[in-house]
Structures are given as structure tokens and as C-alpha cells.
Coordinates of C-alpha atoms and ligand atoms in Angstrom, one line a residue:
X27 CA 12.4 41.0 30.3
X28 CA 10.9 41.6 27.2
X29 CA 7.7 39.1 26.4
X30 CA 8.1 36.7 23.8
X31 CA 6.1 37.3 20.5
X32 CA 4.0 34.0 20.9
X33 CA 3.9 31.7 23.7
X34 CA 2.2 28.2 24.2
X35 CA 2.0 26.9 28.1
X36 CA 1.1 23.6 28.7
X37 CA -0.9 23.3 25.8
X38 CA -2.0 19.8 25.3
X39 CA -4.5 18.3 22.3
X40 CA -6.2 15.2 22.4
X41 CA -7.4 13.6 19.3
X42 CA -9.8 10.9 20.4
X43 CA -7.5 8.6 21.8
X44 CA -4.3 10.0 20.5
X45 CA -2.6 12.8 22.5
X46 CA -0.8 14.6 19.8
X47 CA 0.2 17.3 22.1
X48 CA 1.2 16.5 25.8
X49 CA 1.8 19.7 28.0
X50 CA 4.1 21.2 25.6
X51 CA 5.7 24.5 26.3
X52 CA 7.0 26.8 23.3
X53 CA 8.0 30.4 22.5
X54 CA 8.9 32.1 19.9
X55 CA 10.5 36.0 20.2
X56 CA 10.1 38.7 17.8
X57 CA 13.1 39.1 15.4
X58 CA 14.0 35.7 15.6
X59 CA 14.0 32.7 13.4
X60 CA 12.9 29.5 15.7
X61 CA 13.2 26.1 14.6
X62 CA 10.8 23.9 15.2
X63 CA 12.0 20.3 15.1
X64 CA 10.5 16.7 15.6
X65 CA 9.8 13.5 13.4
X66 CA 6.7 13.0 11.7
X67 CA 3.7 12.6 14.2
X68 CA 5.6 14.5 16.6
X69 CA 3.2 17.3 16.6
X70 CA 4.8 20.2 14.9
X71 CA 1.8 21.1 12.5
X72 CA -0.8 20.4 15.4
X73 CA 1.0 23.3 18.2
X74 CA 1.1 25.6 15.0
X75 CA -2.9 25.3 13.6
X76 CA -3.7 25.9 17.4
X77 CA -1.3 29.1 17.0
X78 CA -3.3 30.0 14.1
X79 CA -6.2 29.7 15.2
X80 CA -7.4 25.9 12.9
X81 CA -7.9 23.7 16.1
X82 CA -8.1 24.4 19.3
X83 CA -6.4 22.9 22.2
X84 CA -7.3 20.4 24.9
X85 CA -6.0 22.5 28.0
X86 CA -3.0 25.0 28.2
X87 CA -3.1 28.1 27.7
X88 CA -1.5 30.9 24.8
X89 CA -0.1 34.2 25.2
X90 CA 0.6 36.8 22.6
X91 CA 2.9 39.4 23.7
X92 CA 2.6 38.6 26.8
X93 CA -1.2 38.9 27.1
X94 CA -3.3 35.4 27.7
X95 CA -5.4 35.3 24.6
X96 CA -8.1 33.1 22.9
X97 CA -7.7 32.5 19.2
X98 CA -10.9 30.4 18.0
X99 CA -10.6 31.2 14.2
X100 CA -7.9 31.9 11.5
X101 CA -9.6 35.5 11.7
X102 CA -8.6 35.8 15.6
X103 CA -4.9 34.5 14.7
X104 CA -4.8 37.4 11.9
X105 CA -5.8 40.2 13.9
X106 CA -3.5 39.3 16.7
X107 CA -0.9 39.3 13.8
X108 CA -0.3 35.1 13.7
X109 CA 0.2 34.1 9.5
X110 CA 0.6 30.7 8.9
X111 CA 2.3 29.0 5.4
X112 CA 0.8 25.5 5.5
X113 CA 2.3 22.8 5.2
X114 CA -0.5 20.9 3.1
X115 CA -1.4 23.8 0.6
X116 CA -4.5 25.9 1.3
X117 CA -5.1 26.8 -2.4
X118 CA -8.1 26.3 -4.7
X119 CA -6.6 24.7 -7.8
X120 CA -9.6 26.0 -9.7
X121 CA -8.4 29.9 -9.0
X122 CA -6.2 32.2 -10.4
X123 CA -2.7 33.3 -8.4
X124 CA -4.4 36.6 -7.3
X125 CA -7.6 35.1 -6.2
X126 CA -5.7 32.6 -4.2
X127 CA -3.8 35.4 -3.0
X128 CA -6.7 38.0 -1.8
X129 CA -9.2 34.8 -1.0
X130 CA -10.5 35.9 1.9
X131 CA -9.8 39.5 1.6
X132 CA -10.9 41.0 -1.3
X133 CA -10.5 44.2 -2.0
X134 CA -13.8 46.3 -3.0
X135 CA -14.6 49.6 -3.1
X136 CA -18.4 50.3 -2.6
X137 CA -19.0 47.1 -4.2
X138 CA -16.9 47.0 -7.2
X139 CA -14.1 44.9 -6.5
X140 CA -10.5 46.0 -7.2
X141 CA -8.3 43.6 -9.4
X142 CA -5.7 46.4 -10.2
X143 CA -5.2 46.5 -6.6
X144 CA -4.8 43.1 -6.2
X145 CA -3.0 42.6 -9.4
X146 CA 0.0 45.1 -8.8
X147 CA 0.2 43.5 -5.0
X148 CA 0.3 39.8 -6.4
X149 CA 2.9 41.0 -8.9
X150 CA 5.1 43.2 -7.0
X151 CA 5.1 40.1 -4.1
X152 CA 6.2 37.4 -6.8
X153 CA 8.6 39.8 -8.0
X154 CA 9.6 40.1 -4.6
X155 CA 10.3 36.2 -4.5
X156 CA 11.8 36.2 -7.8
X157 CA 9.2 34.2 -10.0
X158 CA 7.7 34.7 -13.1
X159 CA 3.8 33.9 -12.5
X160 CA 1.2 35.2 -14.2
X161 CA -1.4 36.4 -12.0
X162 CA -4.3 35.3 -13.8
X163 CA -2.4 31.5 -14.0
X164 CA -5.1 29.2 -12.4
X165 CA -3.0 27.2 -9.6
X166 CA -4.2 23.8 -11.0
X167 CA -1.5 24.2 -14.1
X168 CA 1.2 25.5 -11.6
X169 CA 3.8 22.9 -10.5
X170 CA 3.9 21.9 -7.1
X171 CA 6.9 24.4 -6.2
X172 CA 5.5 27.4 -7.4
X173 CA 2.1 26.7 -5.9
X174 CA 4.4 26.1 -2.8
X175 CA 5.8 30.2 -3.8
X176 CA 2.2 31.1 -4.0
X177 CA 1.2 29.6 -0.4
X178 CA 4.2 31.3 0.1
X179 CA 3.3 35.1 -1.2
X180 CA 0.2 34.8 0.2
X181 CA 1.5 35.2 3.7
X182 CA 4.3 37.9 2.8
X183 CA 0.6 40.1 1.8
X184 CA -0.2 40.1 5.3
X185 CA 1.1 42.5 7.6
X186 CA 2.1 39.6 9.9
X187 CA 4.3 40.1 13.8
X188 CA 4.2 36.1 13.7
X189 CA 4.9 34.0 10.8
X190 CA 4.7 30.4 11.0
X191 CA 6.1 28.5 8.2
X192 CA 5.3 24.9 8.2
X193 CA 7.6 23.1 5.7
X194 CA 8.0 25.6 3.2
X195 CA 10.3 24.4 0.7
X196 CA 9.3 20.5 0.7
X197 CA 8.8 21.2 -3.3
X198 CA 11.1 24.4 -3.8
X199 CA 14.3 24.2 -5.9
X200 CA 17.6 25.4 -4.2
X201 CA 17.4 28.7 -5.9
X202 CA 13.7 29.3 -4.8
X203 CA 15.4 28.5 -1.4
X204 CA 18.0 31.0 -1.1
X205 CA 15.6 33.7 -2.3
X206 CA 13.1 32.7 0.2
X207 CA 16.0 33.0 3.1
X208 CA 16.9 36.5 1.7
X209 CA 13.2 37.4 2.1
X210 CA 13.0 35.4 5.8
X211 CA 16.2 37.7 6.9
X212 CA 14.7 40.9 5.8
X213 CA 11.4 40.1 8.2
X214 CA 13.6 39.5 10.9
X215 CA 15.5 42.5 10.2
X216 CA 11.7 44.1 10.6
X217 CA 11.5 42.3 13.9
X218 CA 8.7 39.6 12.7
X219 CA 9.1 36.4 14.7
X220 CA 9.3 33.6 12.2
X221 CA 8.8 29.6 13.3
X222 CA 10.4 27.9 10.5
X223 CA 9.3 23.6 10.6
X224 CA 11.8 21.4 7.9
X225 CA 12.2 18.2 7.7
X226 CA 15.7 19.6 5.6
X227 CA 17.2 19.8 8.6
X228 CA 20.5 21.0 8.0
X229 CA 18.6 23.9 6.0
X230 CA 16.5 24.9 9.0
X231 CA 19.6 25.2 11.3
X232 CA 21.5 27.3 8.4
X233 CA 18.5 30.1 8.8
X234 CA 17.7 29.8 12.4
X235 CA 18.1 31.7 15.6
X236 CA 16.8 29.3 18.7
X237 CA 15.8 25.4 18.1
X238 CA 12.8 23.5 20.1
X239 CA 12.7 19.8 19.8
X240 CA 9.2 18.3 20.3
X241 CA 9.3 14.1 20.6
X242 CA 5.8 12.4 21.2
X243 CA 3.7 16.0 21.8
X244 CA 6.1 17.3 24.1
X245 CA 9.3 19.9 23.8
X246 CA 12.0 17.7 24.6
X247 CA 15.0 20.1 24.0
X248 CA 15.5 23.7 23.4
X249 CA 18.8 26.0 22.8
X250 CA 20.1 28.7 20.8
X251 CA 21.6 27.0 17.3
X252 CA 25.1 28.8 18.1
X253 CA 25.3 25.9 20.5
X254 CA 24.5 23.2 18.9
X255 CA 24.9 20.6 15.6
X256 CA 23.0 18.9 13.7
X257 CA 23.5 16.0 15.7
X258 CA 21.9 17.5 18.8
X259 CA 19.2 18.2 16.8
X260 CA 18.7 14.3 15.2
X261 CA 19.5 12.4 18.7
X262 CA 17.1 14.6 20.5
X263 CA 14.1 14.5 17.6
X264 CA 14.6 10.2 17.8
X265 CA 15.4 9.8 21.4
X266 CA 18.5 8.0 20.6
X267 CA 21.6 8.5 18.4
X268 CA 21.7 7.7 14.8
X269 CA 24.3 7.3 11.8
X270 CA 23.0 7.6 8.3
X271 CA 23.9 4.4 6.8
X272 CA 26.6 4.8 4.8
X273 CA 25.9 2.9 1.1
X274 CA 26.5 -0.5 1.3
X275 CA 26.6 -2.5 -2.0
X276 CA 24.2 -5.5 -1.1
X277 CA 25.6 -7.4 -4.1
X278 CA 22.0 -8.2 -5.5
X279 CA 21.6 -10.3 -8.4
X280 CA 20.2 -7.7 -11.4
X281 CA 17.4 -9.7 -13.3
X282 CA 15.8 -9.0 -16.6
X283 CA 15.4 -5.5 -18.3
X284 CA 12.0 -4.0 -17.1
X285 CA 12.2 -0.4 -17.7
X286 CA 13.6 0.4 -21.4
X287 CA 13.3 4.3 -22.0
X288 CA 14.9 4.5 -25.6
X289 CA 15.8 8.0 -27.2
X290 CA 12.6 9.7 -25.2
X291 CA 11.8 13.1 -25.9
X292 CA 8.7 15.3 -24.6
X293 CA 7.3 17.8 -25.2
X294 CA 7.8 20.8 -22.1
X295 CA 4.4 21.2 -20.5
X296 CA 1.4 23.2 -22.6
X297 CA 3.5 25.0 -25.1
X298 CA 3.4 21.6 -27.8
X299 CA 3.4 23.6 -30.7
X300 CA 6.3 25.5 -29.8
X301 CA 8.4 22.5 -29.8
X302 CA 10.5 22.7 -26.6
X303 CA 11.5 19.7 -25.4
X304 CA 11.7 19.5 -21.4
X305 CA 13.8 16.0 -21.8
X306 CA 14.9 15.1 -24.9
X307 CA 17.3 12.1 -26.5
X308 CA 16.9 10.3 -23.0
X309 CA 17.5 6.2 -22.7
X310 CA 17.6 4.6 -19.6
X311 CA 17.4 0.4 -19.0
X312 CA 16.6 -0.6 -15.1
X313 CA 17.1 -3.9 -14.4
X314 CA 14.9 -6.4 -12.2
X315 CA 16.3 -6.1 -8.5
X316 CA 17.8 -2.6 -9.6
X317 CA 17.6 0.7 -7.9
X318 CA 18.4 3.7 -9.9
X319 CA 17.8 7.3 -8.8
X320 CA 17.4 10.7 -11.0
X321 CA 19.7 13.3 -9.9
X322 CA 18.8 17.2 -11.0
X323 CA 18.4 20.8 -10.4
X324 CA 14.8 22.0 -10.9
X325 CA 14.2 22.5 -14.8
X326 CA 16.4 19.1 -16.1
X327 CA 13.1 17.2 -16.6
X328 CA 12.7 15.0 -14.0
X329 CA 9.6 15.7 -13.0
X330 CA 7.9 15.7 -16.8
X331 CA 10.4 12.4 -17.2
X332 CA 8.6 10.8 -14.4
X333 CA 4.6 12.2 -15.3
X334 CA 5.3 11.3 -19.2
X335 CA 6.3 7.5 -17.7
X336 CA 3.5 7.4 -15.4
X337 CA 1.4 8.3 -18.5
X338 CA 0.0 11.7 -17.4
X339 CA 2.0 13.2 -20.7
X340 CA 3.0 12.1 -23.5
X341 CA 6.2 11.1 -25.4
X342 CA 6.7 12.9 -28.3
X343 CA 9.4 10.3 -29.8
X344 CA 10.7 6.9 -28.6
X345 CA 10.3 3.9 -26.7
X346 CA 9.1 2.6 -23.6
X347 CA 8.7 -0.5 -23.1
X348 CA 7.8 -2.7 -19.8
X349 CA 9.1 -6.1 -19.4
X350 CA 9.6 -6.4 -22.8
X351 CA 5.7 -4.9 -23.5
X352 CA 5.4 -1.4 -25.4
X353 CA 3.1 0.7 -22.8
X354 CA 3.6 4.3 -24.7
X355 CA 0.3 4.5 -25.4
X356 CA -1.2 2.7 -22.4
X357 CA -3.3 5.2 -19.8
X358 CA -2.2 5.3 -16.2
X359 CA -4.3 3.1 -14.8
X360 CA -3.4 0.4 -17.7
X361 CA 0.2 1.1 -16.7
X362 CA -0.7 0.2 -12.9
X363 CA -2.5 -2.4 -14.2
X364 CA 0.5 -3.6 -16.3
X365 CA 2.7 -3.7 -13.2
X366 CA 4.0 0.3 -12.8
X367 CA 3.5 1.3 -9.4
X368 CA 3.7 5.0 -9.5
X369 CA 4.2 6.9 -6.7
X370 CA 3.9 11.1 -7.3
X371 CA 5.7 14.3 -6.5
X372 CA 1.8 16.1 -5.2
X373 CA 0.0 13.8 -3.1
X374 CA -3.2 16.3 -2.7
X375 CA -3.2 16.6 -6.4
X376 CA -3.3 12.1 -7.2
X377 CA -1.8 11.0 -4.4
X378 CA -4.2 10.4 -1.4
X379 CA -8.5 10.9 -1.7
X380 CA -8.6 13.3 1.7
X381 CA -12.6 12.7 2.2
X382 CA -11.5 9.0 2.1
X383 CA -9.9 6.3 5.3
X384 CA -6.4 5.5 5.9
X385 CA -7.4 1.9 4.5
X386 CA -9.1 3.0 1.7
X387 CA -6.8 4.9 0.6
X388 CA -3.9 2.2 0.7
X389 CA -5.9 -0.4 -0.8
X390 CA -7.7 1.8 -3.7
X391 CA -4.8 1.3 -6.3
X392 CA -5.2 -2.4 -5.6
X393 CA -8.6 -3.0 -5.6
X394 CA -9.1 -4.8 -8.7
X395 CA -7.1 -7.9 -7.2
X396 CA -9.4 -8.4 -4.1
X397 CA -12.2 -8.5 -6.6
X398 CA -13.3 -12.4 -7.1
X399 CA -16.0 -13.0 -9.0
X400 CA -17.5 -9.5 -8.7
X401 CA -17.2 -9.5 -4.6
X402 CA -14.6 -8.0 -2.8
X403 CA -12.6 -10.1 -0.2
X404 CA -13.0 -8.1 2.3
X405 CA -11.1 -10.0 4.7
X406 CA -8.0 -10.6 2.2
X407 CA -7.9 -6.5 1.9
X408 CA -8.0 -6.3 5.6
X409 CA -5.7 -8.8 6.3
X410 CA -3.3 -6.6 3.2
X411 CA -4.0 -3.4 4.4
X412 CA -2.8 -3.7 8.4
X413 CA 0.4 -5.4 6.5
X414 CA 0.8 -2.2 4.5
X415 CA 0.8 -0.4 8.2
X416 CA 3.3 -1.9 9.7
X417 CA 5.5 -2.6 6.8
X418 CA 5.9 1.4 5.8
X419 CA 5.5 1.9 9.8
X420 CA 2.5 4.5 9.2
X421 CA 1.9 6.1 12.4
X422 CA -2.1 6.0 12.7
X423 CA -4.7 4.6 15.5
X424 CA -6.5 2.7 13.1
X425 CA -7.1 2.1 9.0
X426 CA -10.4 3.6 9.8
X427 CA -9.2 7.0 10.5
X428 CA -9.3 9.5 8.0
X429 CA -6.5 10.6 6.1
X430 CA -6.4 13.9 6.9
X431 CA -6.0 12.6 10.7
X432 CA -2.1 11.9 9.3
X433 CA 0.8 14.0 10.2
X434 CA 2.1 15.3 6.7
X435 CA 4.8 12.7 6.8
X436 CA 2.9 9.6 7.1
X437 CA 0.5 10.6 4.5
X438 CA 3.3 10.2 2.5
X439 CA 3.9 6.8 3.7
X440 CA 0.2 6.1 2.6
X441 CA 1.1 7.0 -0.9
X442 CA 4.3 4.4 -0.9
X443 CA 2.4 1.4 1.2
X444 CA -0.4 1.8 -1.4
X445 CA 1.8 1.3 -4.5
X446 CA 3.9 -1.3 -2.9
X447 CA 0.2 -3.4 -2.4
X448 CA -0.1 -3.5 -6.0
X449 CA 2.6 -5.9 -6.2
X450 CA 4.8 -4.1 -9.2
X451 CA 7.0 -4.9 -11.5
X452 CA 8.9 -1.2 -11.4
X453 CA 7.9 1.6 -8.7
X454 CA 8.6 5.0 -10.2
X455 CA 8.8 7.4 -7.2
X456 CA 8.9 11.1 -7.7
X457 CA 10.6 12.5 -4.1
X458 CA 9.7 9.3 -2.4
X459 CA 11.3 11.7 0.7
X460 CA 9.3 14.8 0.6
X461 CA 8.6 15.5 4.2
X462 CA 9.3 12.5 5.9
X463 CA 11.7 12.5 9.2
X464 CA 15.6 11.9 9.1
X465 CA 14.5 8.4 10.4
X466 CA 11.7 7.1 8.8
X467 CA 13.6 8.0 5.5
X468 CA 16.2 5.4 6.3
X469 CA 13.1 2.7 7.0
X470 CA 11.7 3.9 3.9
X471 CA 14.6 3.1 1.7
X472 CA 15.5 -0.3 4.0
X473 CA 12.1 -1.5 2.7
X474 CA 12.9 -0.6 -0.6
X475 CA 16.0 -2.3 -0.9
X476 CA 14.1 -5.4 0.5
X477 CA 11.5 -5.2 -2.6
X478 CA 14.7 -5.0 -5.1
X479 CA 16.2 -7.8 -3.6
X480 CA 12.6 -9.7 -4.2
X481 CA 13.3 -8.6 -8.0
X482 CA 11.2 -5.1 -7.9
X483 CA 13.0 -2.5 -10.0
X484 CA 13.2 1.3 -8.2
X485 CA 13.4 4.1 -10.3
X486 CA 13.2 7.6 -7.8
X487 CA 13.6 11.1 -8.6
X488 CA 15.4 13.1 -5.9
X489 CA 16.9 16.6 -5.2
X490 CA 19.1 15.4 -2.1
X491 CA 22.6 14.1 -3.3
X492 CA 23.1 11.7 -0.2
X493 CA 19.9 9.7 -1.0
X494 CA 21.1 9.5 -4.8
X495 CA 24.4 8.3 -3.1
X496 CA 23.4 5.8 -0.5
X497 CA 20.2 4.1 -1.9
X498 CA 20.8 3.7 -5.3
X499 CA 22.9 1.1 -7.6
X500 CA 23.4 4.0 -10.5
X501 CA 23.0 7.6 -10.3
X502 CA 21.3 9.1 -13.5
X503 CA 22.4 13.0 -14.0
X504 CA 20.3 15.5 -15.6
X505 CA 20.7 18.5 -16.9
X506 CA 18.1 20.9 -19.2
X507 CA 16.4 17.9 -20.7
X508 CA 19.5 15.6 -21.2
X509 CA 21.4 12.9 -18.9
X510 CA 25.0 14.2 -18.3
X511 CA 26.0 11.7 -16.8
X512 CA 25.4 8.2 -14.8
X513 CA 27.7 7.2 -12.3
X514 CA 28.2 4.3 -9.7
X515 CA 27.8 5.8 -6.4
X516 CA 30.8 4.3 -5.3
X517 CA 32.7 6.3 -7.8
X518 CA 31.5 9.8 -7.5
X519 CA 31.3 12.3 -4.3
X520 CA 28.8 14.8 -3.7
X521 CA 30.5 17.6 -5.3
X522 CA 31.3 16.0 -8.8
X523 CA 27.4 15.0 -8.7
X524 CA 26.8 18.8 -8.0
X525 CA 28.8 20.0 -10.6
X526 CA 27.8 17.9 -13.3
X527 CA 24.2 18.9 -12.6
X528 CA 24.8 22.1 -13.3
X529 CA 26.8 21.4 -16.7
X530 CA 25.1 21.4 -20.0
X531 CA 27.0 18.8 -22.1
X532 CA 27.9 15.2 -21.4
X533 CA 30.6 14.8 -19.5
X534 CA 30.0 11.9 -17.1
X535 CA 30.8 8.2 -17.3
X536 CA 28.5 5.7 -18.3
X537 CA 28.5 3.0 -16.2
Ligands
ATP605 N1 -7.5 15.7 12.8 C1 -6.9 14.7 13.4 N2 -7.5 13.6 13.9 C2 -6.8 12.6 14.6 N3 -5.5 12.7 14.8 C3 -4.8 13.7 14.3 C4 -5.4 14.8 13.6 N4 -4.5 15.7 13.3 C5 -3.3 15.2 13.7 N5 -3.5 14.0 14.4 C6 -2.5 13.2 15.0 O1 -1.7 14.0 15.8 C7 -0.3 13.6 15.8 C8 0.6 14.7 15.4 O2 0.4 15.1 14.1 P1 1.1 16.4 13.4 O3 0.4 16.6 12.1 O4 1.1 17.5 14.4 O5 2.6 15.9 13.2 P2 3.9 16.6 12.6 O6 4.9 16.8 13.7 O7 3.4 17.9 11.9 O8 4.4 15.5 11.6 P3 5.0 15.7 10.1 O9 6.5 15.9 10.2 O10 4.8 14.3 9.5 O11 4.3 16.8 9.4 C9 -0.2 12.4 14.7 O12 -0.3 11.2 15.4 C10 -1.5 12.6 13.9 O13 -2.0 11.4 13.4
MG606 MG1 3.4 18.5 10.0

């Protein structure tokens, strides 16, 4: 029988006290697509950065075609052939596309180095994946997807026999998606083996060859995805069987106005003297107690919707106004202050301090209310932060443990528990979902709903139809800068929402 491309045997990783990695057995074969499945914690990312050469494991032992091999560095993984896409971007913001690209691996020629080199590679690869970067772009003023594509193009460079991509399209548009399956079949074609990790389940299974389940740090399940559904692969990643919840109208009483957006436009991101508008006309009221959720395909403003409310751009015309108070010109932190809790799309870029604890980093946005008298209640924080824990069911061994200890997922739940400790008026949440587990995203939303019925008003951005659909009161449309329409989720279905997203005129109900 033919060896398998990568192998893991009984490899097990102990981090202090937790045991992310118990014994687990996985393979991967050459000319295959394998899914790698399991909720966040579960110990996806930690079997792959021992693949790659980032940590090393406890015990257990790895082969590479069939030959026992020790990989101590990133440089070992790539000269046995092992790429990895991370999962928590590897760029420097402060470089250019084709800098990020080559880091590593310049290319000089007795001395000198050579850009045009790099340059025609860079292009010809983002060609490749269908964007329209300029290499000398510094990653910083890329948005989140397309640093995503650059991660992304980075690793097509390499010559690679084992590609490990670790939640690739977590930011990527649907588009971006497709092209990067085109590309994904066309390695396979080659005979690369590919380990594909999504939280997008249904996504994974649609590209994949063979599924492994890990629970708890070990492979729970394994089979070939002819042979099995979407619901093997949920029951087995939870250990029990689950239903999403269907929406349920919880009846709850809608208080005061406390979002008014009226006649918004802004200004499309650092062309402001061209005067293109990335939203424009938009007015939105959300209610006390209300959840309402953005629905768009990439490019309908959301995301510059939800940095211009947060205060990170401006409006070039209109209102906004919270509870009753106009905050247009008010800077973030006097918006947080003013009761906005704003959670964001990036959380390397201003979501989470990495150098920083789990604790400090939930309690930093509310700091200022443990302050009495100029000294910090540090028992009163404590006391807040454990709560903030439990309540967004962060999986951690302790608020002293650095952030960067967090499975990708549960940083994520960081970013929620710390705005929900600033006690807000509205939360603004920008992908609220991004990476988080089939079930956690349900407990997520569950404790939302809670806050609304305490009076908080939701506003979330989202790119999945079914959360639009069974989380939130009204469904907001976009398309190309404008709403098209705003529906009650009771009376739309998936493929009207779909459609309308894609329309440019108004054509949906106001409700
Ligand atoms: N450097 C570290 N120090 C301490 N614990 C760690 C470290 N890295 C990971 N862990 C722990 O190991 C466990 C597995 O984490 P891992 O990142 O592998 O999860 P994952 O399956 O990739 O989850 P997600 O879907 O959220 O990305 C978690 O409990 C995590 O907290
Ligand atoms: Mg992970």
C-alpha cells in the first residue's frame, strides 16, 4: 500500500496542565483533500503547527512518506515539503504584499536583491487567485479578506507536497471562495495533499475527499465524505446530536430608539476626494431589546457601515445619534464610553492585546468603571472577569493565561465577553461568528438574546443567511452601498434573501 503523504501516530501535547492533544492518530494522502473537523479547543490548529514544524509534541511520533521524521522548525516542515496557511495571519502589517510574500526567502543575486523576481511571482500568484492587489500595497491598509488571499498566495509560492490550510476563508467572500476551491482542485489534480480546517462546515465537506473528527485532543471519527453528512460530521465534533434552533419569536417588548442612522453616507475607504460612496442614503432605527442583523455580499458596505459607527471612519453626511445623543463626531473610545460596545471583524488588528492575559484582555474595555477614586477594585474586576468566563463559556485554564494560549475560537469569545463587561447600551458586532464551532455559535447568540431581553440593542453584520434568519428580529439587506431591503425573518427564505443581495435597486419590504 502506498504511504500516506503525512502521518501523526500517537502524538500527544501537553500545555502545562492542559492536554490539547491526547494520543491522536491522523493521516493525510497525497491527492486528497482531508477535512479536519472539531469544535474550538478541540485541537485542530495544535496537530497542524506540530506538522509544520511551530511546536513540538509531547510524545508520538510523525512520518512523512512513510519515513519517521523530526520537524523542529518551520524550515524542517518546508524542506520536507509541509506549507501551512494560518489560521491567525502570519503577516507584518508594516510590509508590502511582496515582502510578506518572499519574507523569509528573498531572492538575491550576489547581494542585490531581486524585486522584479519577486514582483512578477507576487503578481502572476494573485492573478492566479483572481485579485487585484498591488504589490507594493502595505498589508496594514488591506482588508481582512484580502490579507486572508495574501496568507493565502504566500503558500501557493512554495513548491509544497503538504498543504495545510487552517481556516482559510474565515474573512473571504463567496467569490474569493470558489476561486480558492478551483485553485485547491488543480493541487490535487498535481497530487498535493491538502488538510483543509473550517468551521464552515458544509463548505469543507463540499471540497473534501476523507473527514477526521478530533473531540477533546483525540480523532474521534474518520471516513471518506462519500459516506457521510453533515450530520455525522456535527454529532461526532459535539459528542451528541444537535438541531439548530429554528427562530423562535421570543415576543420581547422593543424599548426606546437607541441606534438612529439617518440618511448616512461614507466615503469608500482612502480615495475621499474621488467621492465614492461605499454606503450611501442608509437609515436604520434599532430599538431597545432589538436584534437586527446586516445581510450582504462582500462590497455592500457593511464592513465600512460598521467601522464608520464604531468611529474608525467618518460619515460624510447624516446622523447618528445614540439614545437620543448625537455621537458623529465622538472618537471610539468616547462612543464606548457613551454606551457602544463594539465588537470587530479583525481581532489581531483591535480586537485582543496578544502580549496581554486572558483577564486583561476582557476587562481592558472596562477598566474605567473599576476605577474608584484613582484605585482599581481589583477584587470587583476579578469577581467580573471569571463571570465574563463562564458566561461566553471561554475554554481557558485560568484568566491568567495568555491569550495567545486560546484556540482561535475562544479568542473570539474574548472579544464578545469583553464588550458585554462594559455594560452597553447597543453592541455592534461585525461577524460576531467568525471561527467559532457549530455549537458555541448557538450559546453565543442564546446569550445575546438574553442581553436584548435585559433591553441591550444588537446590531451584527453577517455573511451566513441562517444566522440573519434565526437570531435576528429584522434582516437589513445590502447591496453596493444601499439597503434593498429589510425583511421579518419570518417572512422571507433563504433564497429571496440571496437574491435580493445580489440586486441593485430596492425591491424589498420595509417592515
Ligand atoms: N500556547 C498554548 N499554551 C497553552 N494552551 C494552549 C496553547 N495553544 C493551545 N492551547 C490550548 O490547547 C487547546 C487546543 O487548542 P487549538 O488551538 O489546537 O484548538 P482548535 O481546535 O484549533 O480550535 P479553534 O476551532 O477555536 O481554532 C485549547 O484548550 C487551547 O487553549
Ligand atoms: Mg484553531
Amino acid at each position: 500500500m502506498r504511504s500516506a503523504a503525512i502521518e501523526a501516530i500517537n502524538v500527544s501535547k501537553n500545555y502545562g496542565v492542559t492536554q490539547a492533544l491526547k494520543s491522536a492518530n491522523f493521516k493525510a494522502e497525497s491527492g486528497q483533500v482531508t477535512a479536519l473537523f472539531g469544535e474550538n479547543g478541540a485541537g485542530k490548529s495544535t496537530l497542524m503547527k506540530i506538522l509544520a514544524g511551530i511546536e513540538r509534541p509531547t510524545s508520538g511520533e510523525i512520518k512523512v512518506f512513510g519515513e519517521k521524521v523530526e520537524i523542529y522548525s518551520p524550515i524542517d516542515a518546508q524542506s520536507l515539503g509541509i506549507t501551512i496557511i494560518h489560521q491567525e495571519l502570519s503577516l507584518c502589517p508594516n510590509l508590502s504584499v511582496r515582502d510578506n510574500i518572499f519574507m523569509g526567502r528573498e531572492n538575491s543575486k550576489l547581494g542585490f536583491m531581486n524585486y522584479t523576481h519577486e514582483e512578477e511571482v507576487t503578481r502572476r500568484v494573485l492573478a492566479q487567485l483572481e485579485e487585484v492587489i498591488d504589490p507594493e500595497t502595505r498589508v496594514e491598509n488591506l482588508r481582512l479578506g484580502l490579507q486572508q488571499i495574501v496568507e493565502i498566495a504566500r503558500a501557493l509560492t512554495i513548491n509544497s507536497k503538504v498543504l495545510i490550510m487552517d481556516e482559510p476563508t474565515s474573512a473571504l467572500s463567496s467569490t474569493e471562495v470558489a476561486v480558492l476551491f478551483k485553485i485547491i482542485l488543480e493541487l490535487k489534480e498535481k497530487g498535493v495533499a491538502i488538510i483543509y480546517i473550517s468551521h464552515h462546515l458544509e463548505e469543507a465537506l463540499e471540497i473534501s475527499d476523507h473527514a477526521i473528527v478530533l473531540r477533546d485532543g483525540q480523532v474521534v471519527a474518520e471516513a471518506d465524505v462519500a459516506d457521510i453528512d453533515l450530520e455525522w460530521v456535527v454529532s461526532n465534533m459535539l459528542g451528541r446530536t444537535f438541531k439548530e434552533q429554528a427562530h423562535k419569536n421570543s415576543g420581547r417588548t422593543k424599548g426606546r430608539n437607541i441606534l438612529e442612522i439617518k440618511n448616512a453616507r461614507i466615503l469608500e475607504r482612502g480615495i475621499a476626494t474621488s467621492k465614492l460612496y461605499a454606503v450611501e442614503d442608509f437609515s436604520l432605527t434599532v430599538k431597545a431589546g432589538e436584534i437586527v442583523s446586516i445581510y450582504g455580499l462582500m462590497g455592500a458596505g457593511r464592513t465600512e457601515l460598521m467601522e464608520a459607527l464604531a468611529g474608525r471612519d467618518d460619515f460624510a453626511h447624516g446622523e447618528l445619534l445614540l439614545d437620543g445623543i448625537d455621537v458623529k463626531h465622538l472618537s471610539v473610545q468616547n462612543r464606548i464610553k457613551a454606551g457602544m460596545g463594539l465588537v470587530p471583524e479583525d481581532r489581531q488588528r483591535d480586537g485582543l492585546i496578544q502580549q496581554m492575559s486572558v483577564g486583561s484582555n476582557l476587562s481592558l474595555a472596562s477598566y474605567m468603571s473599576h476605577i474608584k477614586c484613582g484605585l482599581v477594585n481589583r477584587s470587583t474586576e476579578k469577581t467580573k472577569i471569571e463571570e465574563a468566563i463562564k458566561n461566553v463559556r471561554v475554554k481557558t485554564s485560568g484568566r491568567d493565561m495568555p491569550i495567545e494560549s486560546l484556540s482561535g475560537g475562544n479568542q473570539q469569545k474574548v472579544v464578545l465577553g469583553r464588550m458585554l463587561l462594559t455594560d452597553p447600551k447597543i453592541l455592534l458586532l461585525d461577524e460576531p461568528t467568525r471561527g467559532i464551532d457549530v455549537g458555541a455559535k448557538g450559546e453565543i447568540f442564546d446569550l445575546l438574546r438574553e442581553r436584548a431581553e435585559q433591553g441591550l440593542a444588537i446590531l451584527f453584520v453577517t455573511s451566513e443567511i441562517s444566522e440573519a434568519i434565526n437570531w435576528s428580529d429584522r434582516i437589513v439587506v445590502m447591496s453596493r452601498g444601499h439597503v434593498v431591503g429589510i425583511y421579518k425573518p419570518s417572512d422571507v427564505t433563504r433564497e429571496e434573501i440571496m437574491s435580493i443581495a445580489e440586486s441593485t435597486k430596492e425591491e424589498g419590504a420595509r417592515v
